[in-house]
PDB file of C-alpha atoms in Angstrom:
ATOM      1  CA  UNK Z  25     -36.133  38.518 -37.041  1.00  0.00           C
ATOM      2  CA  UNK Z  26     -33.911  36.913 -39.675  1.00  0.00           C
ATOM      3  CA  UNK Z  27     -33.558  33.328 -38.306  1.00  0.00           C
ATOM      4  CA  UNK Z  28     -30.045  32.858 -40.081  1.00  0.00           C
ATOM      5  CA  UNK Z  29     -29.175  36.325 -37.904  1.00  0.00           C
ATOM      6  CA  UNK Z  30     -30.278  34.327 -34.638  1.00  0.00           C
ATOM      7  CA  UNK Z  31     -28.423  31.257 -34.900  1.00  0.00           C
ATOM      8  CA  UNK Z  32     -25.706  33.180 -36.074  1.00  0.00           C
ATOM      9  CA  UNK Z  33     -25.547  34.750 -32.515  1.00  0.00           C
ATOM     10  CA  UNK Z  34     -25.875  31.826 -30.434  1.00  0.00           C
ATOM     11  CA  UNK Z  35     -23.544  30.442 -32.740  1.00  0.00           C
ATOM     12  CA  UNK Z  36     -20.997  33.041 -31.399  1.00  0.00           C
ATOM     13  CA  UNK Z  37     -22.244  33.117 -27.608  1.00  0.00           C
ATOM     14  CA  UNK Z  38     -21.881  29.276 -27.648  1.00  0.00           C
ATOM     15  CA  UNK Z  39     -18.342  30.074 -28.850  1.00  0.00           C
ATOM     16  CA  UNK Z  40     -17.513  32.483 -26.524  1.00  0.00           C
ATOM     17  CA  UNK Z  41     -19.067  30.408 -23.170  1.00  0.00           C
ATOM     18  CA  UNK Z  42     -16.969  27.342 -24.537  1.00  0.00           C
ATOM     19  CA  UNK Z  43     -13.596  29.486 -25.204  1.00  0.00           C
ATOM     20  CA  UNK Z  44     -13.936  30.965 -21.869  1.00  0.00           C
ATOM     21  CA  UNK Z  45     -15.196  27.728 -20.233  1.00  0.00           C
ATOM     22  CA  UNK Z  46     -11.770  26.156 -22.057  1.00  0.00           C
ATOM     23  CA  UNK Z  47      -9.377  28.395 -20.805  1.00  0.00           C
ATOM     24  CA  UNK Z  48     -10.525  27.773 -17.293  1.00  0.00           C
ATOM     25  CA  UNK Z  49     -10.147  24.373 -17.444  1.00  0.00           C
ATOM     26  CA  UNK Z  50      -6.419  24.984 -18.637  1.00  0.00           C
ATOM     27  CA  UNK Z  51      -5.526  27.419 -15.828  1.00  0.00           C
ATOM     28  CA  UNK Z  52      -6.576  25.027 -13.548  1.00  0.00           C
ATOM     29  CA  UNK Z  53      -5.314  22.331 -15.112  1.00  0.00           C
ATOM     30  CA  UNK Z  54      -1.951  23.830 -15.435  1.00  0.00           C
ATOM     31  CA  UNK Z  55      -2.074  25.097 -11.968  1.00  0.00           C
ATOM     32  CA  UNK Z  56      -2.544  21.492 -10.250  1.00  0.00           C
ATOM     33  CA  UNK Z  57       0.005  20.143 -12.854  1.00  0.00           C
ATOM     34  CA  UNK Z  58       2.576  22.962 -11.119  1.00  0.00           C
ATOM     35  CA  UNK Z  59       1.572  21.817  -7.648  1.00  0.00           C
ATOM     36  CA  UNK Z  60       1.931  18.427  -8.471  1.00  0.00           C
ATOM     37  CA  UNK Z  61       5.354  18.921 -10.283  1.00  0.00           C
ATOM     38  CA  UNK Z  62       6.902  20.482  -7.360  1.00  0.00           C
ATOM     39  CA  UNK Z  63       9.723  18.779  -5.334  1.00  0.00           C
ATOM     40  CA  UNK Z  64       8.635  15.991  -3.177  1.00  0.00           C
ATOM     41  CA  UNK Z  65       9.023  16.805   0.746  1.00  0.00           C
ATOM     42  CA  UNK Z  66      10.483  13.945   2.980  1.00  0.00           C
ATOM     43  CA  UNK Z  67       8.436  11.469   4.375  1.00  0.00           C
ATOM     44  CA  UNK Z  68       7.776  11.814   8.097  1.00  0.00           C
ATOM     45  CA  UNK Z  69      10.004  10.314  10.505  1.00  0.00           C
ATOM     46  CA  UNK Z  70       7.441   6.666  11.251  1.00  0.00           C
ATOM     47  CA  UNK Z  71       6.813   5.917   7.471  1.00  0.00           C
ATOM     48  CA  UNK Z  72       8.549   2.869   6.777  1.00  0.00           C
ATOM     49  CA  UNK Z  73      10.292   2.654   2.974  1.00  0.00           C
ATOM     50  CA  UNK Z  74      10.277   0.109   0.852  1.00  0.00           C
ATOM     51  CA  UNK Z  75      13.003  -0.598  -1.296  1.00  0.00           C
ATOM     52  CA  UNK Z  76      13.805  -3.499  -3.899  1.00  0.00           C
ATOM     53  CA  UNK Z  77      15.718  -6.568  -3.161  1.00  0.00           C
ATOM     54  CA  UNK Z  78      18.624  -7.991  -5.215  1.00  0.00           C
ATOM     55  CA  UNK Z  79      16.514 -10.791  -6.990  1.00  0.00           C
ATOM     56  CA  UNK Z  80      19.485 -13.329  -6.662  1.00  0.00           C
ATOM     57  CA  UNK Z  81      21.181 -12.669  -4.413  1.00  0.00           C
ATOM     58  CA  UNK Z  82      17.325 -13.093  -2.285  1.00  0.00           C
ATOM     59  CA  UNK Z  83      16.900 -16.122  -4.183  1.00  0.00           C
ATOM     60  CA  UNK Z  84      20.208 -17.715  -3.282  1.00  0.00           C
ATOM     61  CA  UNK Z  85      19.979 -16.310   0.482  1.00  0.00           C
ATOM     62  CA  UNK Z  86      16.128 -18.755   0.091  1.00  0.00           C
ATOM     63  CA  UNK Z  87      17.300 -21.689  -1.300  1.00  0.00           C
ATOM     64  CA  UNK Z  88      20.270 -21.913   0.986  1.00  0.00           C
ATOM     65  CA  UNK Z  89      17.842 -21.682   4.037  1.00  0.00           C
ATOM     66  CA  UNK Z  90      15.556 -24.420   2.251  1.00  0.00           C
ATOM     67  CA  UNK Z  91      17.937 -26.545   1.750  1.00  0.00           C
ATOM     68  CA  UNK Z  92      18.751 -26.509   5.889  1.00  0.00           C
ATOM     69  CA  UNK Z  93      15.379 -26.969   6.820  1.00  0.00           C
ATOM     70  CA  UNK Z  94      13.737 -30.679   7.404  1.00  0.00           C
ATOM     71  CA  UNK Z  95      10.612 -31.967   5.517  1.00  0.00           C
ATOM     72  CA  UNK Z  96       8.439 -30.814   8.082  1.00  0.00           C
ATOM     73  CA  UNK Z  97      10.047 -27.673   8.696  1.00  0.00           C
ATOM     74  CA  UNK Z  98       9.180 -26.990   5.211  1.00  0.00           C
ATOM     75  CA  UNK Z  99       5.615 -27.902   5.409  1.00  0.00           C
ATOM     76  CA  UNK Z 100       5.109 -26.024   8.128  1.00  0.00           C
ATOM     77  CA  UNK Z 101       6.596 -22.902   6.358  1.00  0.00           C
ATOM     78  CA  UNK Z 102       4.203 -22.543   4.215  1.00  0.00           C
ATOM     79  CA  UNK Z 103       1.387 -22.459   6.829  1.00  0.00           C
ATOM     80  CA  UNK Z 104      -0.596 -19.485   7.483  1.00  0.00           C
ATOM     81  CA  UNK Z 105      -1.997 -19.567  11.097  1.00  0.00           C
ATOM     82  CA  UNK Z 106      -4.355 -17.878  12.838  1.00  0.00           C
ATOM     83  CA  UNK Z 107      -5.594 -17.630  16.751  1.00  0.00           C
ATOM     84  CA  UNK Z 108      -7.834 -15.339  18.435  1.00  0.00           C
ATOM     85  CA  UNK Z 109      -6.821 -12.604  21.014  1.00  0.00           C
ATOM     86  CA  UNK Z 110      -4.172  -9.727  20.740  1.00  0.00           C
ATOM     87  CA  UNK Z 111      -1.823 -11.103  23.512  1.00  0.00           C
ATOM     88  CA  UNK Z 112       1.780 -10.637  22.073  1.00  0.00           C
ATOM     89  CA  UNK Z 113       3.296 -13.420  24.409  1.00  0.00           C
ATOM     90  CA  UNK Z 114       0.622 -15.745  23.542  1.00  0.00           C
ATOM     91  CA  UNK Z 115       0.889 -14.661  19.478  1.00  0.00           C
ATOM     92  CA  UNK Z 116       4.821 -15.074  19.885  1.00  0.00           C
ATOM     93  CA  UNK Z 117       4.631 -18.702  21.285  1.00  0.00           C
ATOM     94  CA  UNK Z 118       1.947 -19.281  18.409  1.00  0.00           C
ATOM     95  CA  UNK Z 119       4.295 -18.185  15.911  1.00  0.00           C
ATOM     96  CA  UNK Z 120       7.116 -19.826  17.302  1.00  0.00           C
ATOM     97  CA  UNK Z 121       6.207 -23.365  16.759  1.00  0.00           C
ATOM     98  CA  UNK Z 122       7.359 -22.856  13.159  1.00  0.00           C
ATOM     99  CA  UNK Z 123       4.432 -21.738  11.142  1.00  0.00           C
ATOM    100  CA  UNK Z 124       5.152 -19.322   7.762  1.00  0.00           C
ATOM    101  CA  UNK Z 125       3.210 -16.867   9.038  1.00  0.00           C
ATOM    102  CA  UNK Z 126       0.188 -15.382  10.870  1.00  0.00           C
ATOM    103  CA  UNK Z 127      -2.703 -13.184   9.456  1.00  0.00           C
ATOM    104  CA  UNK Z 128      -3.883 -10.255  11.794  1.00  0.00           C
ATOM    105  CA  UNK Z 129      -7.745 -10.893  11.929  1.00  0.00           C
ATOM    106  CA  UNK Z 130     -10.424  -8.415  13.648  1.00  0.00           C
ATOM    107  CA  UNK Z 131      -9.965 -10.228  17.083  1.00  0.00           C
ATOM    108  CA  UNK Z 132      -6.169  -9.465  17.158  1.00  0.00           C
ATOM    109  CA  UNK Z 133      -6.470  -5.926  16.406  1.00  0.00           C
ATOM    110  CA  UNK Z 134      -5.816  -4.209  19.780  1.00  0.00           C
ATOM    111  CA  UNK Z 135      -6.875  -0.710  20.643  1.00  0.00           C
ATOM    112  CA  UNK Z 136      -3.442   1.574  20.173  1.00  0.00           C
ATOM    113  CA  UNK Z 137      -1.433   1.602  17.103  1.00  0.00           C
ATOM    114  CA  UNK Z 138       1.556   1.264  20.167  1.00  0.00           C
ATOM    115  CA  UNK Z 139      -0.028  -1.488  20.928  1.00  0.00           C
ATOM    116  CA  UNK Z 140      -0.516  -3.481  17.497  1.00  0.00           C
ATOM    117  CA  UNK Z 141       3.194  -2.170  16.999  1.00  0.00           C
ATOM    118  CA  UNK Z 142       4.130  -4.430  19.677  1.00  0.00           C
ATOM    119  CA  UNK Z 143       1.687  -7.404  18.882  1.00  0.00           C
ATOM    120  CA  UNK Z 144       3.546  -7.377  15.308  1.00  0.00           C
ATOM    121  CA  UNK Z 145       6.756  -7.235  16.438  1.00  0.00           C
ATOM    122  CA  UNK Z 146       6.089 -10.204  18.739  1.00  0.00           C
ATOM    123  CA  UNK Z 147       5.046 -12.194  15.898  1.00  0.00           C
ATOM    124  CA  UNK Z 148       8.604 -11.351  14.159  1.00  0.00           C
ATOM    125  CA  UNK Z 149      10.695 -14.997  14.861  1.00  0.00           C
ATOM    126  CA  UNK Z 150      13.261 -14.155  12.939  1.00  0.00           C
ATOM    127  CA  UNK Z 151      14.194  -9.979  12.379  1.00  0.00           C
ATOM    128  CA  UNK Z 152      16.469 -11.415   8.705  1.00  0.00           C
ATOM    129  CA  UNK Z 153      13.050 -12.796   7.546  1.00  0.00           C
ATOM    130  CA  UNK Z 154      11.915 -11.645   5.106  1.00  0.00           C
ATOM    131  CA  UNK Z 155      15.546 -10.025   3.722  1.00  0.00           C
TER     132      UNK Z 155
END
């Protein structure tokens, strides 16, 4: 057999497997890229959205509560706290002594998402913060 003949044909059998193997990746391709492109359906009725503030007028609405608050208020604002157990009255009275804020470890996790939806609405002082 003429070996110019041979590679000649898996020359053209390489071609063809990578033409065909091409086109499939298109068709799927352009078939996710149609999925994808369709209209977006509304988010379900408990996911929260998150939408930009108005950079100044934020940043006036901050300074203006800074400016009311005492040194130590101020200091203590910028304190992250943390206690153990997933009481929301005890959490609440934590929180209420004027800390910044309070980071949700392992041991505050309770065992309901209704129930961790209260815990971090108990730790919410002030509903306005943050605006």
């Amino acid at each position: 057999m003429n070996p110019a003949r041979s590679f000649g044909r898996r020359m053209r059998r390489g071609l063809g497997a990578a033409t065909a193997l091409t086109a499939l990746i298109t068709a799927v391709g352009a078939g996710a890229a149609a999925s994808s492109s369709a209209a977006p359906s509304s988010p379900p009725a408990d996911v929260v959205t998150v939408q930009a503030a108005d950079g100044d007028g934020l940043r006036d609405h901050a300074a203006a509560l800074v400016a009311e608050m005492s040194t130590a208020e101020q200091a203590s604002s910028i304190v992250m706290g943390h206690i153990g157990g997933s009481d929301p009255a005890a959490l609440r009275a934590y929180m209420q002594s004027g800390l910044g804020g309070f980071i949700l470890m392992g041991g505050n996790i309770p065992e309901s998402e209704s129930e961790l939806r209260a815990l971090t609405a108990a730790l919410t002082i002030d509903p306005a913060l943050p605006r």
